[in-house]
Amino acid sequence: DYLFRPDTGVVQRAAAATKSTVSGKFVTYHDPGVLLVTISGGDVPAARTFVDDALEAVRKPLDKRTFTAARDAFFYHMLSDIETPGGMADTLGWYTVEGNQAYAPGLGGTASRYFETASSLTPAFVAATVNKYLNRPGAIVAVDAAKKAENTSK
């Protein structure tokens, strides 16, 4: 949410000047999860620099003010994402399939286990988690649509 939320994420705001479309999503699954970042259009290398710099920056704890603002924005986004029946069904479905329905955001509002756990996060814990899960180079796949179109027309 802090890095890649459309319109408000720090990477999204920084990369806007590159005219690139950047999308980032971390899916927890069980352990360790998957971080998928896609960049398309515009100045991809410049946008990639913003992504790399942001991921490097969150390896260190955010200052308290920035962290608190980011966590409050995350709570707001989570609650707004599940305020519709479809959003709630999606969330309940995901956590049910994961075998942990009682942890689903929205069950009990901000007093739920999910929000209690999120409220207990600290900048140091988040930085340690980033370092734990993003401690090795990821896989990079580059597709050049112009070359692909050229190759398929031969």
JSON list of C-alpha atoms in Angstrom, two decimals:
[
{"chain": "A", "resi": 1, "resn": "ASP", "atom": "CA", "xyz": [0.00, 0.00, 0.00]},
{"chain": "A", "resi": 2, "resn": "TYR", "atom": "CA", "xyz": [2.74, 2.45, 1.00]},
{"chain": "A", "resi": 3, "resn": "LEU", "atom": "CA", "xyz": [4.80, 1.76, -2.13]},
{"chain": "A", "resi": 4, "resn": "PHE", "atom": "CA", "xyz": [2.38, 0.77, -4.86]},
{"chain": "A", "resi": 5, "resn": "ARG", "atom": "CA", "xyz": [-1.17, 1.90, -4.06]},
{"chain": "A", "resi": 6, "resn": "PRO", "atom": "CA", "xyz": [-2.52, 3.52, -7.27]},
{"chain": "A", "resi": 7, "resn": "ASP", "atom": "CA", "xyz": [-2.37, 7.31, -7.06]},
{"chain": "A", "resi": 8, "resn": "THR", "atom": "CA", "xyz": [-0.97, 7.45, -3.52]},
{"chain": "A", "resi": 9, "resn": "GLY", "atom": "CA", "xyz": [1.93, 4.99, -3.29]},
{"chain": "A", "resi": 10, "resn": "VAL", "atom": "CA", "xyz": [5.39, 6.55, -3.10]},
{"chain": "A", "resi": 11, "resn": "VAL", "atom": "CA", "xyz": [6.54, 4.63, -6.18]},
{"chain": "A", "resi": 12, "resn": "GLN", "atom": "CA", "xyz": [3.39, 5.55, -8.07]},
{"chain": "A", "resi": 13, "resn": "ARG", "atom": "CA", "xyz": [3.83, 9.25, -7.36]},
{"chain": "A", "resi": 14, "resn": "ALA", "atom": "CA", "xyz": [7.54, 9.25, -8.19]},
{"chain": "A", "resi": 15, "resn": "ALA", "atom": "CA", "xyz": [7.18, 7.17, -11.37]},
{"chain": "A", "resi": 16, "resn": "ALA", "atom": "CA", "xyz": [4.36, 9.35, -12.72]},
{"chain": "A", "resi": 17, "resn": "ALA", "atom": "CA", "xyz": [6.95, 11.71, -14.20]},
{"chain": "A", "resi": 18, "resn": "THR", "atom": "CA", "xyz": [8.31, 8.82, -16.31]},
{"chain": "A", "resi": 19, "resn": "LYS", "atom": "CA", "xyz": [4.90, 8.29, -17.97]},
{"chain": "A", "resi": 20, "resn": "SER", "atom": "CA", "xyz": [5.28, 4.61, -17.07]},
{"chain": "A", "resi": 21, "resn": "THR", "atom": "CA", "xyz": [2.59, 2.47, -15.56]},
{"chain": "A", "resi": 22, "resn": "VAL", "atom": "CA", "xyz": [3.90, 0.76, -12.44]},
{"chain": "A", "resi": 23, "resn": "SER", "atom": "CA", "xyz": [2.03, -1.92, -10.58]},
{"chain": "A", "resi": 24, "resn": "GLY", "atom": "CA", "xyz": [3.20, -3.69, -7.46]},
{"chain": "A", "resi": 25, "resn": "LYS", "atom": "CA", "xyz": [1.48, -6.36, -5.45]},
{"chain": "A", "resi": 26, "resn": "PHE", "atom": "CA", "xyz": [2.65, -8.54, -2.60]},
{"chain": "A", "resi": 27, "resn": "VAL", "atom": "CA", "xyz": [0.70, -11.73, -2.16]},
{"chain": "A", "resi": 28, "resn": "THR", "atom": "CA", "xyz": [1.42, -13.46, 1.11]},
{"chain": "A", "resi": 29, "resn": "TYR", "atom": "CA", "xyz": [0.40, -17.03, 0.33]},
{"chain": "A", "resi": 30, "resn": "HIS", "atom": "CA", "xyz": [2.09, -18.96, 3.10]},
{"chain": "A", "resi": 31, "resn": "ASP", "atom": "CA", "xyz": [5.81, -18.27, 3.32]},
{"chain": "A", "resi": 32, "resn": "PRO", "atom": "CA", "xyz": [7.49, -16.25, 1.88]},
{"chain": "A", "resi": 33, "resn": "GLY", "atom": "CA", "xyz": [4.98, -14.89, -0.63]},
{"chain": "A", "resi": 34, "resn": "VAL", "atom": "CA", "xyz": [5.50, -13.18, -3.95]},
{"chain": "A", "resi": 35, "resn": "LEU", "atom": "CA", "xyz": [6.20, -9.55, -4.81]},
{"chain": "A", "resi": 36, "resn": "LEU", "atom": "CA", "xyz": [5.28, -8.85, -8.41]},
{"chain": "A", "resi": 37, "resn": "VAL", "atom": "CA", "xyz": [6.17, -5.48, -9.90]},
{"chain": "A", "resi": 38, "resn": "THR", "atom": "CA", "xyz": [5.35, -4.62, -13.49]},
{"chain": "A", "resi": 39, "resn": "ILE", "atom": "CA", "xyz": [6.44, -1.55, -15.40]},
{"chain": "A", "resi": 40, "resn": "SER", "atom": "CA", "xyz": [5.18, -0.69, -18.85]},
{"chain": "A", "resi": 41, "resn": "GLY", "atom": "CA", "xyz": [5.22, 2.25, -21.22]},
{"chain": "A", "resi": 42, "resn": "GLY", "atom": "CA", "xyz": [7.07, 5.52, -20.82]},
{"chain": "A", "resi": 43, "resn": "ASP", "atom": "CA", "xyz": [10.63, 5.50, -19.53]},
{"chain": "A", "resi": 44, "resn": "VAL", "atom": "CA", "xyz": [10.85, 2.01, -18.04]},
{"chain": "A", "resi": 45, "resn": "PRO", "atom": "CA", "xyz": [14.51, 2.28, -16.88]},
{"chain": "A", "resi": 46, "resn": "ALA", "atom": "CA", "xyz": [13.74, 5.53, -15.01]},
{"chain": "A", "resi": 47, "resn": "ALA", "atom": "CA", "xyz": [10.65, 3.98, -13.41]},
{"chain": "A", "resi": 48, "resn": "ARG", "atom": "CA", "xyz": [12.69, 0.91, -12.47]},
{"chain": "A", "resi": 49, "resn": "THR", "atom": "CA", "xyz": [15.11, 3.21, -10.63]},
{"chain": "A", "resi": 50, "resn": "PHE", "atom": "CA", "xyz": [12.21, 4.55, -8.53]},
{"chain": "A", "resi": 51, "resn": "VAL", "atom": "CA", "xyz": [11.13, 0.99, -7.72]},
{"chain": "A", "resi": 52, "resn": "ASP", "atom": "CA", "xyz": [14.65, -0.13, -6.77]},
{"chain": "A", "resi": 53, "resn": "ASP", "atom": "CA", "xyz": [15.25, 3.00, -4.68]},
{"chain": "A", "resi": 54, "resn": "ALA", "atom": "CA", "xyz": [11.94, 2.60, -2.84]},
{"chain": "A", "resi": 55, "resn": "LEU", "atom": "CA", "xyz": [12.57, -1.07, -2.09]},
{"chain": "A", "resi": 56, "resn": "GLU", "atom": "CA", "xyz": [16.02, -0.19, -0.80]},
{"chain": "A", "resi": 57, "resn": "ALA", "atom": "CA", "xyz": [14.61, 2.63, 1.36]},
{"chain": "A", "resi": 58, "resn": "VAL", "atom": "CA", "xyz": [12.10, 0.37, 3.16]},
{"chain": "A", "resi": 59, "resn": "ARG", "atom": "CA", "xyz": [14.95, -1.90, 4.24]},
{"chain": "A", "resi": 60, "resn": "LYS", "atom": "CA", "xyz": [15.50, 0.74, 6.93]},
{"chain": "A", "resi": 61, "resn": "PRO", "atom": "CA", "xyz": [12.77, 1.70, 9.40]},
{"chain": "A", "resi": 62, "resn": "LEU", "atom": "CA", "xyz": [10.60, 4.62, 8.32]},
{"chain": "A", "resi": 63, "resn": "ASP", "atom": "CA", "xyz": [10.50, 7.59, 10.65]},
{"chain": "A", "resi": 64, "resn": "LYS", "atom": "CA", "xyz": [7.59, 7.45, 13.11]},
{"chain": "A", "resi": 65, "resn": "ARG", "atom": "CA", "xyz": [5.53, 10.18, 11.43]},
{"chain": "A", "resi": 66, "resn": "THR", "atom": "CA", "xyz": [5.82, 8.65, 7.94]},
{"chain": "A", "resi": 67, "resn": "PHE", "atom": "CA", "xyz": [5.12, 5.17, 9.31]},
{"chain": "A", "resi": 68, "resn": "THR", "atom": "CA", "xyz": [2.03, 6.27, 11.23]},
{"chain": "A", "resi": 69, "resn": "ALA", "atom": "CA", "xyz": [0.65, 8.12, 8.19]},
{"chain": "A", "resi": 70, "resn": "ALA", "atom": "CA", "xyz": [1.32, 5.08, 5.99]},
{"chain": "A", "resi": 71, "resn": "ARG", "atom": "CA", "xyz": [-0.37, 2.72, 8.45]},
{"chain": "A", "resi": 72, "resn": "ASP", "atom": "CA", "xyz": [-3.39, 5.02, 8.81]},
{"chain": "A", "resi": 73, "resn": "ALA", "atom": "CA", "xyz": [-3.72, 5.25, 5.01]},
{"chain": "A", "resi": 74, "resn": "PHE", "atom": "CA", "xyz": [-3.45, 1.45, 4.80]},
{"chain": "A", "resi": 75, "resn": "PHE", "atom": "CA", "xyz": [-6.27, 1.05, 7.34]},
{"chain": "A", "resi": 76, "resn": "TYR", "atom": "CA", "xyz": [-8.42, 3.48, 5.40]},
{"chain": "A", "resi": 77, "resn": "HIS", "atom": "CA", "xyz": [-7.73, 1.68, 2.11]},
{"chain": "A", "resi": 78, "resn": "MET", "atom": "CA", "xyz": [-8.39, -1.75, 3.61]},
{"chain": "A", "resi": 79, "resn": "LEU", "atom": "CA", "xyz": [-11.69, -0.64, 5.09]},
{"chain": "A", "resi": 80, "resn": "SER", "atom": "CA", "xyz": [-12.79, 1.12, 1.91]},
{"chain": "A", "resi": 81, "resn": "ASP", "atom": "CA", "xyz": [-11.81, -1.91, -0.21]},
{"chain": "A", "resi": 82, "resn": "ILE", "atom": "CA", "xyz": [-14.11, -4.16, 1.84]},
{"chain": "A", "resi": 83, "resn": "GLU", "atom": "CA", "xyz": [-17.06, -1.84, 2.30]},
{"chain": "A", "resi": 84, "resn": "THR", "atom": "CA", "xyz": [-19.06, -3.42, -0.51]},
{"chain": "A", "resi": 85, "resn": "PRO", "atom": "CA", "xyz": [-20.57, -6.91, -0.47]},
{"chain": "A", "resi": 86, "resn": "GLY", "atom": "CA", "xyz": [-18.26, -7.87, -3.35]},
{"chain": "A", "resi": 87, "resn": "GLY", "atom": "CA", "xyz": [-15.19, -6.58, -1.54]},
{"chain": "A", "resi": 88, "resn": "MET", "atom": "CA", "xyz": [-16.14, -8.40, 1.66]},
{"chain": "A", "resi": 89, "resn": "ALA", "atom": "CA", "xyz": [-16.88, -11.62, -0.26]},
{"chain": "A", "resi": 90, "resn": "ASP", "atom": "CA", "xyz": [-13.48, -11.41, -1.98]},
{"chain": "A", "resi": 91, "resn": "THR", "atom": "CA", "xyz": [-11.70, -10.93, 1.35]},
{"chain": "A", "resi": 92, "resn": "LEU", "atom": "CA", "xyz": [-13.62, -13.67, 3.15]},
{"chain": "A", "resi": 93, "resn": "GLY", "atom": "CA", "xyz": [-13.09, -16.01, 0.21]},
{"chain": "A", "resi": 94, "resn": "TRP", "atom": "CA", "xyz": [-9.33, -15.40, 0.16]},
{"chain": "A", "resi": 95, "resn": "TYR", "atom": "CA", "xyz": [-8.82, -16.00, 3.87]},
{"chain": "A", "resi": 96, "resn": "THR", "atom": "CA", "xyz": [-11.17, -18.99, 3.85]},
{"chain": "A", "resi": 97, "resn": "VAL", "atom": "CA", "xyz": [-9.17, -20.63, 1.07]},
{"chain": "A", "resi": 98, "resn": "GLU", "atom": "CA", "xyz": [-5.99, -19.82, 3.00]},
{"chain": "A", "resi": 99, "resn": "GLY", "atom": "CA", "xyz": [-7.49, -21.68, 5.99]},
{"chain": "A", "resi": 100, "resn": "ASN", "atom": "CA", "xyz": [-7.71, -18.61, 8.21]},
{"chain": "A", "resi": 101, "resn": "GLN", "atom": "CA", "xyz": [-11.17, -17.10, 7.81]},
{"chain": "A", "resi": 102, "resn": "ALA", "atom": "CA", "xyz": [-11.13, -15.66, 11.34]},
{"chain": "A", "resi": 103, "resn": "TYR", "atom": "CA", "xyz": [-8.20, -13.40, 10.30]},
{"chain": "A", "resi": 104, "resn": "ALA", "atom": "CA", "xyz": [-10.09, -11.80, 7.38]},
{"chain": "A", "resi": 105, "resn": "PRO", "atom": "CA", "xyz": [-10.10, -8.00, 7.46]},
{"chain": "A", "resi": 106, "resn": "GLY", "atom": "CA", "xyz": [-13.59, -6.71, 8.09]},
{"chain": "A", "resi": 107, "resn": "LEU", "atom": "CA", "xyz": [-14.67, -9.34, 10.57]},
{"chain": "A", "resi": 108, "resn": "GLY", "atom": "CA", "xyz": [-15.07, -7.10, 13.58]},
{"chain": "A", "resi": 109, "resn": "GLY", "atom": "CA", "xyz": [-14.02, -3.89, 11.86]},
{"chain": "A", "resi": 110, "resn": "THR", "atom": "CA", "xyz": [-10.90, -2.27, 13.25]},
{"chain": "A", "resi": 111, "resn": "ALA", "atom": "CA", "xyz": [-11.19, -4.47, 16.36]},
{"chain": "A", "resi": 112, "resn": "SER", "atom": "CA", "xyz": [-10.56, -7.59, 14.26]},
{"chain": "A", "resi": 113, "resn": "ARG", "atom": "CA", "xyz": [-7.46, -9.76, 14.62]},
{"chain": "A", "resi": 114, "resn": "TYR", "atom": "CA", "xyz": [-6.22, -8.44, 11.27]},
{"chain": "A", "resi": 115, "resn": "PHE", "atom": "CA", "xyz": [-6.33, -4.79, 12.33]},
{"chain": "A", "resi": 116, "resn": "GLU", "atom": "CA", "xyz": [-5.05, -5.57, 15.83]},
{"chain": "A", "resi": 117, "resn": "THR", "atom": "CA", "xyz": [-2.04, -7.26, 14.25]},
{"chain": "A", "resi": 118, "resn": "ALA", "atom": "CA", "xyz": [-1.52, -4.40, 11.80]},
{"chain": "A", "resi": 119, "resn": "SER", "atom": "CA", "xyz": [-1.78, -1.90, 14.67]},
{"chain": "A", "resi": 120, "resn": "SER", "atom": "CA", "xyz": [1.06, -3.65, 16.48]},
{"chain": "A", "resi": 121, "resn": "LEU", "atom": "CA", "xyz": [3.49, -3.29, 13.57]},
{"chain": "A", "resi": 122, "resn": "THR", "atom": "CA", "xyz": [6.52, -1.11, 14.13]},
{"chain": "A", "resi": 123, "resn": "PRO", "atom": "CA", "xyz": [8.87, 0.52, 11.63]},
{"chain": "A", "resi": 124, "resn": "ALA", "atom": "CA", "xyz": [11.69, -1.80, 12.78]},
{"chain": "A", "resi": 125, "resn": "PHE", "atom": "CA", "xyz": [9.53, -4.93, 12.32]},
{"chain": "A", "resi": 126, "resn": "VAL", "atom": "CA", "xyz": [8.48, -3.88, 8.82]},
{"chain": "A", "resi": 127, "resn": "ALA", "atom": "CA", "xyz": [12.08, -3.13, 7.81]},
{"chain": "A", "resi": 128, "resn": "ALA", "atom": "CA", "xyz": [13.20, -6.51, 9.20]},
{"chain": "A", "resi": 129, "resn": "THR", "atom": "CA", "xyz": [10.44, -8.23, 7.24]},
{"chain": "A", "resi": 130, "resn": "VAL", "atom": "CA", "xyz": [11.47, -6.47, 4.03]},
{"chain": "A", "resi": 131, "resn": "ASN", "atom": "CA", "xyz": [15.05, -7.58, 4.62]},
{"chain": "A", "resi": 132, "resn": "LYS", "atom": "CA", "xyz": [13.96, -11.14, 5.32]},
{"chain": "A", "resi": 133, "resn": "TYR", "atom": "CA", "xyz": [11.83, -11.57, 2.22]},
{"chain": "A", "resi": 134, "resn": "LEU", "atom": "CA", "xyz": [13.60, -9.35, -0.28]},
{"chain": "A", "resi": 135, "resn": "ASN", "atom": "CA", "xyz": [17.12, -10.46, 0.58]},
{"chain": "A", "resi": 136, "resn": "ARG", "atom": "CA", "xyz": [18.03, -11.86, -2.83]},
{"chain": "A", "resi": 137, "resn": "PRO", "atom": "CA", "xyz": [17.74, -10.63, -6.40]},
{"chain": "A", "resi": 138, "resn": "GLY", "atom": "CA", "xyz": [14.41, -11.29, -8.02]},
{"chain": "A", "resi": 139, "resn": "ALA", "atom": "CA", "xyz": [13.68, -12.64, -11.45]},
{"chain": "A", "resi": 140, "resn": "ILE", "atom": "CA", "xyz": [13.38, -10.07, -14.20]},
{"chain": "A", "resi": 141, "resn": "VAL", "atom": "CA", "xyz": [11.48, -10.67, -17.41]},
{"chain": "A", "resi": 142, "resn": "ALA", "atom": "CA", "xyz": [11.57, -8.00, -20.10]},
{"chain": "A", "resi": 143, "resn": "VAL", "atom": "CA", "xyz": [9.28, -8.04, -23.08]},
{"chain": "A", "resi": 144, "resn": "ASP", "atom": "CA", "xyz": [9.81, -5.58, -25.89]},
{"chain": "A", "resi": 145, "resn": "ALA", "atom": "CA", "xyz": [6.43, -5.35, -27.63]},
{"chain": "A", "resi": 146, "resn": "ALA", "atom": "CA", "xyz": [7.94, -3.72, -30.73]},
{"chain": "A", "resi": 147, "resn": "LYS", "atom": "CA", "xyz": [10.43, -6.56, -31.21]},
{"chain": "A", "resi": 148, "resn": "LYS", "atom": "CA", "xyz": [7.77, -9.14, -30.47]},
{"chain": "A", "resi": 149, "resn": "ALA", "atom": "CA", "xyz": [5.50, -7.61, -33.13]},
{"chain": "A", "resi": 150, "resn": "GLU", "atom": "CA", "xyz": [8.43, -7.47, -35.56]},
{"chain": "A", "resi": 151, "resn": "ASN", "atom": "CA", "xyz": [9.31, -11.14, -34.91]},
{"chain": "A", "resi": 152, "resn": "THR", "atom": "CA", "xyz": [5.74, -12.34, -35.35]},
{"chain": "A", "resi": 153, "resn": "SER", "atom": "CA", "xyz": [5.33, -10.50, -38.65]},
{"chain": "A", "resi": 154, "resn": "LYS", "atom": "CA", "xyz": [8.25, -12.36, -40.31]}
]
